Amino acid sequence: MSDSLLPYAVGAANRARRVAVRMRRRVERLQTAPAFASGIRPRPALKAVHFSVLGGRTLNVALVAPPAVDVTAAHLEFVRAGRHLRLDLDVESQGDGTRLLTATTALRYTDRGDLPDTPGEHGPGRAGMALFGGLWRIGVVLTGADGREVRAGVGAVALPTADGPTAPVSPSPDSGAHFRIMRSVDGFAVLKVRAPVHQAELDRFDLRWDRIVVHGRLIARQGPSSGYTAQAVRRGGGTVVQAPLEWQGDSFTFDVPLAEMVAGGRSYRWDMQLAHGRTGLKIGRRLTDVRRRHQVIRTTFRIIALEDGTLLRAHAYITSAGALAVSCVAFEGAPHGAEEVA
């Protein structure tokens, strides 16, 4: 590199370094909960080799046991609003002489009123550890060989900042609740639980030779199922077409009303949604860790033959926002009895 270009290269490197520092600080602020995890009295923090919620619902813990304590038993404590939940940890010896405290359990969301009123500690049941919304303080209780207990916290673990194909944090695919490990302002790990949001989750859609069938489920249902209707809403024009809706529990199925969506020989984009009163819930794929769903979930155009013999070109796809949309247009003068085209 010539001497004349060296200052520009040094300046570009310095700017890139400053941008990286600002991004790291911004991510740290987003991951920091406005609360103290350890209270007023300071306490030691155990280093976490792994401490995360995988798949939106599975808590995985691997902590380094302190060498000064001959740990014979240990457990995690989750504390919020007078509730104490307990998760037993296994003590595993490593080849280098250290010991890890490990555990894996499922997490599930529950309303606070559904928990028992009896005080004391409760461990995870068969369906996993039940948590209600809010910030849960996390502590570790170590039992030594002499029977004495030592209490400590869990040091915060930074989430990866790389923009990969999947997000490091995702909602639970079962309930729609969010379980997220965050950092408190005093440097400890806390668990933030957010209740499910009222939404319509897309499970799949079937592209057939004569129809498009949508399968989904309702999250955080408000009121009876009879209060919901399926709709296709034309983008830009505001035209709404109703579709018969079938229910099985919180799961719903309906056929896209293609015959009523074809008009004027033009291709329109229609958003699929559930209507509940004056609220429209766009049907979409949201309970996933995939970042760019419209690039991963790819579909082809199809030629569909309706009952009256009309041929139309339809495309059901996932938008960049994760919502389900359908565009369709009829062929002018097309013959009847067309076959499906992949």
XYZ file of N, CA and C in Angstrom, residues 198 218 221-231 242 245 247 249 273-281:
78
model
N -52.402 -11.685 21.486
C -53.567 -12.094 20.701
C -53.206 -12.062 19.223
N -55.305 -20.090 16.846
C -55.492 -18.816 17.527
C -54.694 -18.814 18.824
N -56.703 -16.581 22.761
C -58.075 -16.346 22.286
C -58.851 -15.473 23.258
N -59.612 -14.555 22.707
C -60.446 -13.645 23.498
C -61.909 -13.878 23.143
N -62.597 -14.588 23.987
C -64.000 -14.892 23.727
C -64.166 -16.198 22.978
N -65.417 -16.586 22.695
C -65.677 -17.848 21.999
C -65.221 -17.812 20.548
N -65.021 -19.007 19.979
C -64.579 -19.101 18.587
C -65.603 -18.559 17.620
N -66.877 -18.603 18.001
C -67.928 -18.115 17.106
C -67.814 -16.618 16.843
N -67.039 -15.905 17.653
C -66.873 -14.470 17.454
C -65.827 -14.110 16.423
N -65.182 -15.114 15.799
C -64.146 -14.861 14.801
C -64.652 -15.245 13.413
N -64.232 -14.498 12.418
C -64.552 -14.799 11.024
C -63.284 -14.688 10.190
N -63.208 -15.484 9.125
C -62.063 -15.447 8.212
C -62.358 -14.469 7.083
N -61.364 -13.683 6.703
C -61.544 -12.657 5.681
C -60.328 -12.605 4.768
N -65.607 -12.598 2.790
C -65.712 -13.532 3.893
C -65.466 -14.961 3.416
N -65.475 -20.642 8.084
C -64.392 -20.986 9.002
C -64.779 -22.217 9.804
N -63.613 -24.829 13.032
C -62.816 -24.823 14.256
C -62.672 -26.225 14.824
N -61.059 -26.896 18.504
C -60.339 -26.276 19.597
C -59.944 -24.862 19.216
N -56.817 -12.804 7.022
C -56.893 -12.411 8.418
C -58.131 -13.006 9.083
N -58.107 -12.981 10.411
C -59.275 -13.303 11.224
C -59.812 -12.001 11.792
N -61.109 -11.807 11.712
C -61.753 -10.614 12.254
C -62.440 -10.967 13.562
N -62.163 -10.144 14.577
C -62.795 -10.312 15.881
C -63.323 -8.950 16.315
N -64.614 -8.753 16.123
C -65.174 -7.431 16.374
C -64.604 -6.443 15.374
N -63.998 -5.387 15.865
C -63.376 -4.385 15.007
C -61.876 -4.598 14.857
N -61.384 -5.738 15.354
C -59.959 -6.049 15.284
C -59.706 -7.055 14.178
N -58.721 -6.761 13.334
C -58.310 -7.681 12.286
C -56.960 -8.292 12.618
N -56.902 -9.605 12.751
C -55.666 -10.317 13.058
C -55.109 -10.924 11.776
